[in-house]
Tab-separated table of C-alpha atoms and ligand atoms in Angstrom:
chain	number	residue	atom	x	y	z
A	1	UNK	CA	0.000	0.000	0.000
A	2	UNK	CA	2.733	2.412	1.001
A	3	UNK	CA	4.733	1.553	-2.116
A	4	UNK	CA	1.744	2.113	-4.430
A	5	UNK	CA	0.751	5.484	-3.051
A	6	UNK	CA	4.347	6.586	-3.087
A	7	UNK	CA	4.612	5.634	-6.756
A	8	UNK	CA	1.426	7.500	-7.678
A	9	UNK	CA	2.449	10.601	-5.808
A	10	UNK	CA	5.843	10.531	-7.385
A	11	UNK	CA	4.361	10.282	-10.863
A	12	UNK	CA	2.106	13.244	-10.165
A	13	UNK	CA	5.061	15.150	-8.829
A	14	UNK	CA	3.462	15.587	-5.425
A	15	UNK	CA	5.530	15.113	-2.306
A	16	UNK	CA	3.868	12.522	-0.091
A	17	UNK	CA	2.824	13.273	3.448
A	18	UNK	CA	4.329	10.724	5.857
A	19	UNK	CA	3.695	7.246	4.532
A	20	UNK	CA	3.015	4.504	7.081
A	21	UNK	CA	5.553	1.721	6.812
A	22	UNK	CA	5.795	-1.364	8.921
A	23	UNK	CA	9.194	-2.388	10.126
A	24	UNK	CA	9.064	-5.630	12.103
A	25	UNK	CA	6.310	-5.138	14.645
A	26	UNK	CA	6.804	-1.375	14.688
A	27	UNK	CA	4.703	1.002	12.655
A	28	UNK	CA	6.426	4.278	11.830
A	29	UNK	CA	6.045	7.293	9.575
A	30	UNK	CA	8.407	7.315	6.600
A	31	UNK	CA	8.963	10.992	6.022
A	32	UNK	CA	11.808	10.611	3.622
A	33	UNK	CA	11.108	7.306	1.900
A	34	UNK	CA	10.248	9.108	-1.332
A	35	UNK	CA	13.557	10.993	-1.511
A	36	UNK	CA	15.664	9.646	-4.332
A	37	UNK	CA	19.444	10.209	-4.350
A	38	UNK	CA	20.332	13.365	-6.295
A	39	UNK	CA	22.330	13.134	-9.492
A	40	UNK	CA	26.049	13.641	-8.898
A	41	UNK	CA	27.279	17.156	-9.535
A	42	UNK	CA	29.151	17.111	-12.862
A	43	UNK	CA	32.081	19.096	-11.420
A	44	UNK	CA	32.248	18.525	-7.667
A	45	UNK	CA	31.322	14.851	-8.201
A	46	UNK	CA	34.636	14.470	-10.058
A	47	UNK	CA	36.562	15.516	-6.939
A	48	UNK	CA	34.623	12.945	-4.881
A	49	UNK	CA	35.561	10.177	-7.319
A	50	UNK	CA	39.198	11.358	-7.389
A	51	UNK	CA	39.465	11.294	-3.588
A	52	UNK	CA	38.070	7.751	-3.501
A	53	UNK	CA	40.690	6.422	-5.966
A	54	UNK	CA	43.681	4.819	-4.148
A	55	UNK	CA	45.949	4.874	-7.260
A	56	UNK	CA	49.272	6.723	-6.733
A	57	UNK	CA	49.138	7.849	-10.393
A	58	UNK	CA	45.848	9.685	-10.097
A	59	UNK	CA	45.505	13.203	-11.519
A	60	UNK	CA	42.672	15.646	-10.825
A	61	UNK	CA	42.020	18.126	-13.611
A	62	UNK	CA	38.326	18.371	-12.770
A	63	UNK	CA	37.411	21.284	-10.538
A	64	UNK	CA	38.741	24.735	-11.383
A	65	UNK	CA	41.013	25.148	-8.396
A	66	UNK	CA	44.566	26.396	-8.814
A	67	UNK	CA	47.485	24.158	-7.833
A	68	UNK	CA	51.186	24.974	-7.754
A	69	UNK	CA	53.675	23.106	-9.894
A	70	UNK	CA	53.834	20.375	-7.244
A	71	UNK	CA	50.091	19.883	-7.495
A	72	UNK	CA	49.478	21.474	-4.089
A	73	UNK	CA	46.744	24.008	-3.223
A	74	UNK	CA	48.088	27.540	-2.910
A	75	UNK	CA	47.505	30.199	-0.280
A	76	UNK	CA	48.754	33.488	-1.703
A	77	UNK	CA	51.448	35.384	0.199
A	78	UNK	CA	49.236	38.501	0.251
A	79	UNK	CA	46.501	36.419	1.902
A	80	UNK	CA	48.921	35.049	4.512
A	81	UNK	CA	49.988	38.601	5.320
A	82	UNK	CA	46.382	39.837	5.552
A	83	UNK	CA	45.614	36.952	7.902
A	84	UNK	CA	48.566	37.859	10.098
A	85	UNK	CA	47.137	41.365	10.367
A	86	UNK	CA	43.675	40.049	11.227
A	87	UNK	CA	44.766	37.508	13.837
A	88	UNK	CA	44.347	38.804	17.361
A	89	UNK	CA	43.459	42.297	16.167
A	90	UNK	CA	40.038	42.346	14.622
A	91	UNK	CA	36.711	41.227	16.005
A	92	UNK	CA	34.399	38.679	14.418
A	93	UNK	CA	31.068	40.408	14.957
A	94	UNK	CA	28.251	40.192	12.438
A	95	UNK	CA	28.709	42.174	9.283
A	96	UNK	CA	25.751	44.274	8.090
A	97	UNK	CA	23.207	42.324	5.968
A	98	UNK	CA	24.845	43.699	2.822
A	99	UNK	CA	28.331	42.741	4.030
A	100	UNK	CA	31.556	44.697	4.404
A	101	UNK	CA	31.332	48.244	3.052
A	102	UNK	CA	35.111	48.355	2.564
A	103	UNK	CA	35.183	45.056	0.652
A	104	UNK	CA	32.348	46.269	-1.578
A	105	UNK	CA	34.101	49.581	-2.294
A	106	UNK	CA	37.270	47.801	-3.344
A	107	UNK	CA	35.361	45.246	-5.426
A	108	UNK	CA	33.566	47.974	-7.350
A	109	UNK	CA	36.872	49.654	-8.189
A	110	UNK	CA	38.138	46.354	-9.569
A	111	UNK	CA	35.116	45.740	-11.746
A	112	UNK	CA	34.080	49.251	-12.794
A	113	UNK	CA	37.522	50.925	-12.785
A	114	UNK	CA	39.573	52.712	-10.143
A	115	UNK	CA	38.257	56.173	-11.065
A	116	UNK	CA	34.792	55.221	-12.222
A	117	UNK	CA	32.321	58.110	-12.300
A	118	UNK	CA	29.559	55.597	-11.644
A	119	UNK	CA	31.057	54.830	-8.241
A	120	UNK	CA	31.370	58.542	-7.424
A	121	UNK	CA	27.768	59.089	-8.465
A	122	UNK	CA	26.752	56.220	-6.119
A	123	UNK	CA	24.753	54.590	-8.891
A	124	UNK	CA	25.831	51.046	-8.076
A	125	UNK	CA	23.816	48.916	-5.660
A	126	UNK	CA	26.202	46.327	-4.281
A	127	UNK	CA	26.287	43.708	-1.567
A	128	UNK	CA	28.844	41.176	-0.412
A	129	UNK	CA	27.800	37.743	-1.606
A	130	UNK	CA	28.639	34.125	-0.863
A	131	UNK	CA	31.287	34.035	-3.555
A	132	UNK	CA	30.401	33.984	-7.246
A	133	UNK	CA	27.701	31.357	-6.863
A	134	UNK	CA	25.965	33.343	-4.135
A	135	UNK	CA	26.181	36.529	-6.199
A	136	UNK	CA	24.548	34.840	-9.197
A	137	UNK	CA	21.868	33.318	-7.003
A	138	UNK	CA	21.061	36.568	-5.259
A	139	UNK	CA	20.708	38.259	-8.631
A	140	UNK	CA	18.478	35.448	-9.927
A	141	UNK	CA	16.256	35.763	-6.845
A	142	UNK	CA	16.137	39.544	-7.311
A	143	UNK	CA	15.203	39.053	-10.960
A	144	UNK	CA	12.401	36.687	-10.026
A	145	UNK	CA	11.042	39.004	-7.345
A	146	UNK	CA	11.175	42.306	-9.199
A	147	UNK	CA	11.072	41.316	-12.859
A	148	UNK	CA	8.902	38.212	-12.662
A	149	UNK	CA	8.062	38.184	-16.345
A	150	UNK	CA	11.660	38.049	-17.565
A	151	UNK	CA	13.749	35.079	-18.631
A	152	UNK	CA	17.479	34.515	-18.642
A	153	UNK	CA	19.453	33.703	-21.795
A	154	UNK	CA	22.360	31.405	-20.971
A	155	UNK	CA	25.227	30.511	-23.351
A	156	UNK	CA	25.655	26.974	-24.599
A	157	UNK	CA	27.759	25.598	-23.105
A	158	UNK	CA	28.208	27.274	-19.747
A	159	UNK	CA	29.246	26.497	-16.179
A	160	UNK	CA	26.741	23.751	-15.305
A	161	UNK	CA	25.672	25.430	-12.087
A	162	UNK	CA	24.251	28.454	-13.933
A	163	UNK	CA	21.360	26.262	-15.015
A	164	UNK	CA	20.750	25.097	-11.434
A	165	UNK	CA	20.929	28.628	-10.041
A	166	UNK	CA	18.304	30.173	-12.309
A	167	UNK	CA	16.176	26.997	-12.125
A	168	UNK	CA	16.065	27.125	-8.332
A	169	UNK	CA	15.259	30.828	-8.488
A	170	UNK	CA	12.332	29.859	-10.772
A	171	UNK	CA	13.455	32.136	-13.627
A	172	UNK	CA	12.668	30.573	-17.028
A	173	UNK	CA	15.780	29.832	-19.070
A	174	UNK	CA	16.535	30.258	-22.741
A	175	UNK	CA	19.854	29.562	-24.403
A	176	UNK	CA	22.022	31.291	-26.951
A	177	UNK	CA	24.692	29.796	-29.184
A	178	UNK	CA	28.267	30.555	-28.250
A	179	UNK	CA	30.770	27.860	-29.153
A	180	UNK	CA	31.602	26.205	-32.441
A	181	UNK	CA	32.712	22.560	-31.892
A	182	UNK	CA	34.408	22.306	-35.310
A	183	UNK	CA	36.528	25.434	-35.054
A	184	UNK	CA	36.771	25.096	-31.268
A	185	UNK	CA	36.265	28.846	-31.231
A	186	UNK	CA	33.486	31.382	-30.857
A	187	UNK	CA	30.372	30.956	-32.974
A	188	UNK	CA	30.058	34.719	-33.234
A	189	UNK	CA	27.565	34.825	-36.101
A	190	UNK	CA	25.114	32.484	-34.351
A	191	UNK	CA	25.578	34.292	-31.067
A	192	UNK	CA	24.706	37.611	-32.729
A	193	UNK	CA	21.686	36.042	-34.427
A	194	UNK	CA	20.401	34.766	-31.098
A	195	UNK	CA	20.935	38.167	-29.501
A	196	UNK	CA	19.026	39.813	-32.370
A	197	UNK	CA	16.226	37.275	-32.288
A	198	UNK	CA	15.620	37.398	-28.539
A	199	UNK	CA	12.636	39.557	-27.545
A	200	UNK	CA	13.615	43.182	-26.791
A	201	UNK	CA	14.595	43.702	-23.183
A	202	UNK	CA	15.850	40.171	-22.516
A	203	UNK	CA	18.263	39.261	-19.739
A	204	UNK	CA	21.542	37.682	-20.849
A	205	UNK	CA	24.145	35.909	-18.781
A	206	UNK	CA	27.640	36.715	-20.093
A	207	UNK	CA	30.989	35.429	-18.854
A	208	UNK	CA	33.079	38.573	-18.384
A	209	UNK	CA	36.307	36.745	-19.246
A	210	UNK	CA	37.823	33.256	-19.399
A	211	UNK	CA	34.566	31.600	-20.411
A	212	UNK	CA	33.938	28.376	-18.532
A	213	UNK	CA	34.150	25.670	-19.828
A	214	UNK	CA	35.367	26.669	-23.306
A	215	UNK	CA	38.216	29.121	-22.605
A	216	UNK	CA	36.887	31.053	-25.619
A	217	UNK	CA	36.167	34.780	-25.243
A	218	UNK	CA	34.958	37.324	-27.791
A	219	UNK	CA	37.660	39.730	-28.994
A	220	UNK	CA	37.464	43.377	-27.973
A	221	UNK	CA	35.980	44.232	-31.340
A	222	UNK	CA	33.369	41.501	-30.980
A	223	UNK	CA	32.462	42.697	-27.480
A	224	UNK	CA	31.876	46.148	-28.992
A	225	UNK	CA	29.510	44.663	-31.540
A	226	UNK	CA	27.723	42.656	-28.858
A	227	UNK	CA	27.362	45.761	-26.707
A	228	UNK	CA	26.009	47.718	-29.667
A	229	UNK	CA	23.450	45.042	-30.406
A	230	UNK	CA	22.407	44.934	-26.744
A	231	UNK	CA	21.745	48.666	-27.012
A	232	UNK	CA	19.646	48.219	-30.121
A	233	UNK	CA	17.645	45.457	-28.453
A	234	UNK	CA	17.576	47.024	-24.985
A	235	UNK	CA	18.857	43.763	-23.467
A	236	UNK	CA	20.196	43.584	-19.926
A	237	UNK	CA	23.689	42.088	-19.537
A	238	UNK	CA	24.503	40.180	-16.366
A	239	UNK	CA	28.233	39.487	-16.140
A	240	UNK	CA	29.544	36.534	-14.210
A	241	UNK	CA	33.164	37.473	-13.508
A	242	UNK	CA	34.620	34.489	-11.661
A	243	UNK	CA	38.075	34.672	-13.272
A	244	UNK	CA	39.139	38.326	-13.257
A	245	UNK	CA	42.932	38.220	-13.609
A	246	UNK	CA	43.049	34.607	-14.726
A	247	UNK	CA	42.598	35.293	-18.425
A	248	UNK	CA	45.402	37.784	-19.123
A	249	UNK	CA	47.084	37.938	-15.730
A	250	UNK	CA	45.849	41.539	-15.380
A	251	UNK	CA	42.489	42.135	-13.613
A	252	UNK	CA	42.057	45.478	-15.355
A	253	UNK	CA	42.411	43.982	-18.811
A	254	UNK	CA	40.091	41.136	-17.896
A	255	UNK	CA	37.380	43.665	-17.030
A	256	UNK	CA	37.479	45.023	-20.593
A	257	UNK	CA	34.140	43.561	-21.665
A	258	UNK	CA	32.405	45.190	-18.719
A	259	UNK	CA	34.131	48.510	-19.360
A	260	UNK	CA	32.985	48.447	-23.000
A	261	UNK	CA	29.379	47.977	-21.904
A	262	UNK	CA	29.779	50.790	-19.365
A	263	UNK	CA	31.210	53.131	-22.016
A	264	UNK	CA	28.145	52.402	-24.117
A	265	UNK	CA	25.899	53.480	-21.263
A	266	UNK	CA	24.322	50.146	-20.351
A	267	UNK	CA	22.925	49.309	-16.974
A	268	UNK	CA	24.540	46.032	-15.954
A	269	UNK	CA	24.660	43.408	-13.234
A	270	UNK	CA	27.895	41.797	-12.121
A	271	UNK	CA	28.869	38.805	-9.987
A	272	UNK	CA	32.451	38.887	-8.666
A	273	UNK	CA	34.280	36.078	-6.949
A	274	UNK	CA	37.553	35.997	-5.037
A	275	UNK	CA	37.643	32.195	-5.084
A	276	UNK	CA	40.087	31.906	-7.969
A	277	UNK	CA	41.953	35.200	-8.227
A	278	UNK	CA	42.732	35.381	-4.505
A	279	UNK	CA	42.590	31.645	-3.901
A	280	UNK	CA	39.847	32.202	-1.298
A	281	UNK	CA	37.746	29.262	-2.546
A	282	UNK	CA	36.399	28.062	0.797
A	283	UNK	CA	36.025	31.535	2.288
A	284	UNK	CA	33.009	32.214	0.074
A	285	UNK	CA	33.667	35.866	-0.632
A	286	UNK	CA	32.315	37.775	-3.584
A	287	UNK	CA	30.221	40.750	-4.564
A	288	UNK	CA	26.982	41.335	-6.444
A	289	UNK	CA	26.516	44.736	-8.026
A	290	UNK	CA	23.717	46.249	-10.060
A	291	UNK	CA	24.282	49.524	-11.878
A	292	UNK	CA	21.185	51.712	-11.539
A	293	UNK	CA	19.939	54.903	-13.173
A	294	UNK	CA	20.680	57.084	-10.159
A	295	UNK	CA	21.593	57.035	-6.491
A	296	UNK	CA	17.995	56.869	-5.286
A	297	UNK	CA	17.353	53.759	-7.332
A	298	UNK	CA	20.620	52.216	-6.140
A	299	UNK	CA	19.637	52.737	-2.494
A	300	UNK	CA	16.293	51.014	-3.114
A	301	UNK	CA	17.858	48.106	-5.014
A	302	UNK	CA	20.526	47.566	-2.365
A	303	UNK	CA	17.908	47.532	0.386
A	304	UNK	CA	15.988	44.866	-1.504
A	305	UNK	CA	19.128	42.763	-2.037
A	306	UNK	CA	19.688	42.916	1.716
A	307	UNK	CA	16.090	41.914	2.265
A	308	UNK	CA	16.694	38.837	0.112
A	309	UNK	CA	19.830	37.953	2.069
A	310	UNK	CA	18.365	38.330	5.558
A	311	UNK	CA	16.049	35.283	5.628
A	312	UNK	CA	18.551	33.151	3.652
A	313	UNK	CA	21.797	33.602	5.586
A	314	UNK	CA	21.244	36.866	7.484
A	315	UNK	CA	24.648	38.317	6.708
A	316	UNK	CA	27.744	37.080	4.891
A	317	UNK	CA	30.933	35.655	6.469
A	318	UNK	CA	33.432	38.127	7.837
A	319	UNK	CA	36.853	36.512	7.497
A	320	UNK	CA	37.205	36.462	3.711
A	321	UNK	CA	35.818	39.999	3.505
A	322	UNK	CA	38.514	41.195	5.908
A	323	UNK	CA	41.209	39.469	3.864
A	324	UNK	CA	39.998	41.047	0.619
A	325	UNK	CA	39.622	44.550	2.037
A	326	UNK	CA	43.035	44.462	3.706
A	327	UNK	CA	44.734	43.336	0.490
A	328	UNK	CA	42.968	45.693	-1.877
A	329	UNK	CA	43.095	48.594	0.571
A	330	UNK	CA	46.873	48.469	1.033
A	331	UNK	CA	48.891	49.543	-2.018
A	332	UNK	CA	51.793	47.246	-1.159
A	333	UNK	CA	49.629	44.174	-0.586
A	334	UNK	CA	47.631	44.992	-3.678
A	335	UNK	CA	50.722	45.048	-5.861
A	336	UNK	CA	51.860	41.769	-4.295
A	337	UNK	CA	48.435	40.331	-5.157
A	338	UNK	CA	48.678	41.560	-8.753
A	339	UNK	CA	52.068	39.902	-9.047
A	340	UNK	CA	50.734	36.664	-7.621
A	341	UNK	CA	47.661	36.597	-9.914
A	342	UNK	CA	49.951	37.125	-12.874
A	343	UNK	CA	52.148	34.291	-11.611
A	344	UNK	CA	49.155	31.928	-11.514
A	345	UNK	CA	47.958	32.961	-14.972
A	346	UNK	CA	51.480	32.577	-16.392
A	347	UNK	CA	51.943	29.092	-14.934
A	348	UNK	CA	48.693	28.043	-16.592
A	349	UNK	CA	49.771	29.527	-19.919
A	350	UNK	CA	53.044	27.618	-19.599
A	351	UNK	CA	51.178	24.372	-18.974
A	352	UNK	CA	49.034	24.962	-22.068
A	353	UNK	CA	52.187	25.161	-24.151
A	354	UNK	CA	53.660	22.080	-22.459
A	355	UNK	CA	50.528	19.978	-22.955
A	356	UNK	CA	50.262	20.916	-26.616
A	357	UNK	CA	53.960	20.291	-27.253
A	358	UNK	CA	53.820	16.909	-25.544
A	359	UNK	CA	50.840	15.832	-27.652
A	360	UNK	CA	52.532	16.998	-30.844
A	361	UNK	CA	55.766	15.194	-29.912
A	362	UNK	CA	53.813	11.988	-29.429
A	363	UNK	CA	52.758	12.316	-33.064
A	364	UNK	CA	49.090	12.907	-32.386
A	365	UNK	CA	47.200	13.033	-35.682
A	366	UNK	CA	44.843	15.665	-34.246
A	367	UNK	CA	45.295	19.412	-34.024
A	368	UNK	CA	45.828	20.680	-30.468
A	369	UNK	CA	46.209	24.321	-31.400
A	370	UNK	CA	43.110	25.203	-29.389
A	371	UNK	CA	44.915	24.318	-26.145
A	372	UNK	CA	47.076	27.425	-26.528
A	373	UNK	CA	44.398	29.552	-28.206
A	374	UNK	CA	41.929	29.172	-25.356
A	375	UNK	CA	42.418	31.259	-22.233
A	376	UNK	CA	41.727	31.126	-18.513
A	377	UNK	CA	41.647	28.098	-16.296
A	378	UNK	CA	40.180	25.593	-18.703
A	379	UNK	CA	40.952	23.821	-21.920
A	380	UNK	CA	37.878	22.551	-23.700
A	381	UNK	CA	39.669	19.653	-25.277
A	382	UNK	CA	37.042	18.299	-27.661
A	383	UNK	CA	37.291	14.819	-26.116
A	384	UNK	CA	34.068	12.839	-25.985
A	385	UNK	CA	32.490	11.567	-22.739
A	386	UNK	CA	33.605	8.043	-23.717
A	387	UNK	CA	37.204	9.172	-24.152
A	388	UNK	CA	37.055	10.918	-20.778
A	389	UNK	CA	35.704	7.699	-19.227
A	390	UNK	CA	38.695	5.836	-20.640
A	391	UNK	CA	41.088	8.424	-19.190
A	392	UNK	CA	39.535	7.806	-15.790
A	393	UNK	CA	39.201	4.025	-15.998
A	394	UNK	CA	42.580	3.277	-17.568
A	395	UNK	CA	44.752	6.185	-16.411
A	396	UNK	CA	43.122	7.485	-13.188
A	397	UNK	CA	42.759	10.933	-14.730
A	398	UNK	CA	39.722	12.759	-13.419
A	399	UNK	CA	37.943	15.498	-15.371
A	400	UNK	CA	34.407	16.532	-16.296
A	401	UNK	CA	32.744	14.389	-18.955
A	402	UNK	CA	32.353	17.391	-21.298
A	403	UNK	CA	36.075	17.096	-22.034
A	404	UNK	CA	37.083	20.115	-19.959
A	405	UNK	CA	40.607	20.011	-18.555
A	406	UNK	CA	41.345	22.283	-15.627
A	407	UNK	CA	44.768	23.541	-16.683
A	408	UNK	CA	45.232	24.760	-13.105
A	409	UNK	CA	45.748	21.129	-12.092
A	410	UNK	CA	48.387	20.400	-14.764
A	411	UNK	CA	52.000	20.429	-13.546
A	412	UNK	CA	55.491	19.842	-14.920
A	413	UNK	CA	55.304	16.501	-13.131
A	414	UNK	CA	52.037	15.245	-14.616
A	415	UNK	CA	51.854	16.921	-18.045
A	416	UNK	CA	53.752	14.106	-19.801
A	417	UNK	CA	51.540	11.438	-18.235
A	418	UNK	CA	48.414	13.428	-19.110
A	419	UNK	CA	49.509	13.989	-22.734
A	420	UNK	CA	50.341	10.332	-23.170
A	421	UNK	CA	46.943	9.250	-21.827
A	422	UNK	CA	45.090	11.793	-24.002
A	423	UNK	CA	47.042	10.552	-27.020
A	424	UNK	CA	46.144	6.927	-26.229
A	425	UNK	CA	42.399	7.603	-26.058
A	426	UNK	CA	42.228	10.004	-29.031
A	427	UNK	CA	44.750	8.689	-31.572
A	428	UNK	CA	42.283	6.516	-33.429
A	429	UNK	CA	39.478	9.090	-33.520
B	1	KET	N1	30.958	31.336	-12.187
B	1	KET	C1	31.707	30.550	-12.968
B	1	KET	C2	31.708	30.798	-14.430
B	1	KET	C3	32.467	29.524	-12.398
B	1	KET	O1	33.209	28.778	-13.197
B	1	KET	C4	32.434	29.297	-11.009
B	1	KET	C5	33.175	28.190	-10.414
B	1	KET	C6	31.649	30.175	-10.246
B	1	KET	C7	30.913	31.162	-10.868
B	1	KET	C8	31.502	30.064	-8.772
B	1	KET	O2	32.625	30.119	-8.029
B	1	KET	P1	32.555	30.460	-6.479
B	1	KET	O3	33.439	29.486	-5.837
B	1	KET	O4	31.130	30.354	-6.018
B	1	KET	O5	33.028	31.859	-6.398
B	1	KET	N2	33.593	27.201	-11.077
B	1	KET	C9	34.434	26.080	-10.620
B	1	KET	C10	34.058	25.491	-9.312
B	1	KET	C11	32.639	25.025	-9.186
B	1	KET	O6	32.104	24.341	-10.069
B	1	KET	O7	32.032	25.365	-8.147
B	1	KET	C12	34.511	25.039	-11.745
B	1	KET	O8	33.861	25.229	-12.789
B	1	KET	O9	35.240	24.059	-11.580
């Protein structure tokens, strides 16, 4: 009886009220009997599988987390120094609902430009967010609450979690074309068509730089054309900027797409994350900003963002915000940070060259030019899910099934092994 009603309810998509189940002589309510295990996360699930593998040869190029050339996680020197300054000196009281004012100020300078008039005019509503994910989610919730009839256009492909974020915020999703599998580059013409064909006033999710997973970004000229077309269509651009500094090694240059849109007078939204560029992954520190028409509007929007945060997590965590504001607020620490970001970006660029060279030396019949053409943390290799499965099963190499290689996990020590394995699974394709 319990099994039948559970089945029916499941088919109708209704959650069952407690179902009576009999265990031995006891009768008890089964509150959670209908809960099926969730599908594994396509990115974080890879780390779980990697950790469970006892092989000494194993390599993790799944999650986008930077490693040094010994394959070890990195804490930046500027972060260590900021932590020394925090320890024993600063209190850990609640931050305001919108987070650290200082951290927000510094974040806006990074995204909108050191001397931005928009900052001076106080036109930007901004709150500290739970890293990039939290910033996207807060924006999606804001969109649902205040623009309930809008949809979000998401590039294909994109970071898998974008789909989850806007789904859970109950914002309908549409897609736009972005990547060309044959050229392994940007499908600019199709992207422009989709932008033109979307209803006027649509919301678009754009990766500000270092597109994940493809490593393919529009050129400056193409961004200008995109911005122009957004103007014509009155679309709203929401920039996810999770990799500022990781594309070129220079955070200012990596903000170019945003600056082009600002020059053209758009209102924009922007999610910033310090996970990658400051290595603050687990600290969950980021910023959501929305550029408004004037200060009055910005005050209202910020108050509503805070209102969204309050019942969810009340206020954001303090430690990462202190680290970020100390680093960005101190000219010496800031220049150390800039040097360290550049160092990370350069090591990745070096590994791109090494991986490509190794594959070419092995006599691979395929072209691997895209490894060095793509930028940011990832190489979208073009390998099929079956080839990736073989890499994992036969070589203990862990990566997402879409063929994405996190170049941040490639080292001088493992690049030869990785190239050899890739060659083995692709040479007959
Ligand atoms: N946006 C993009 C495009 C992105 O790749 C990530 C993380 C985030 C936002 C969120 O990062 P956060 O840690 O919330 O600031 N991407 C890597 C990690 C993950 O999947 O969570 C990844 O793609 O491996």
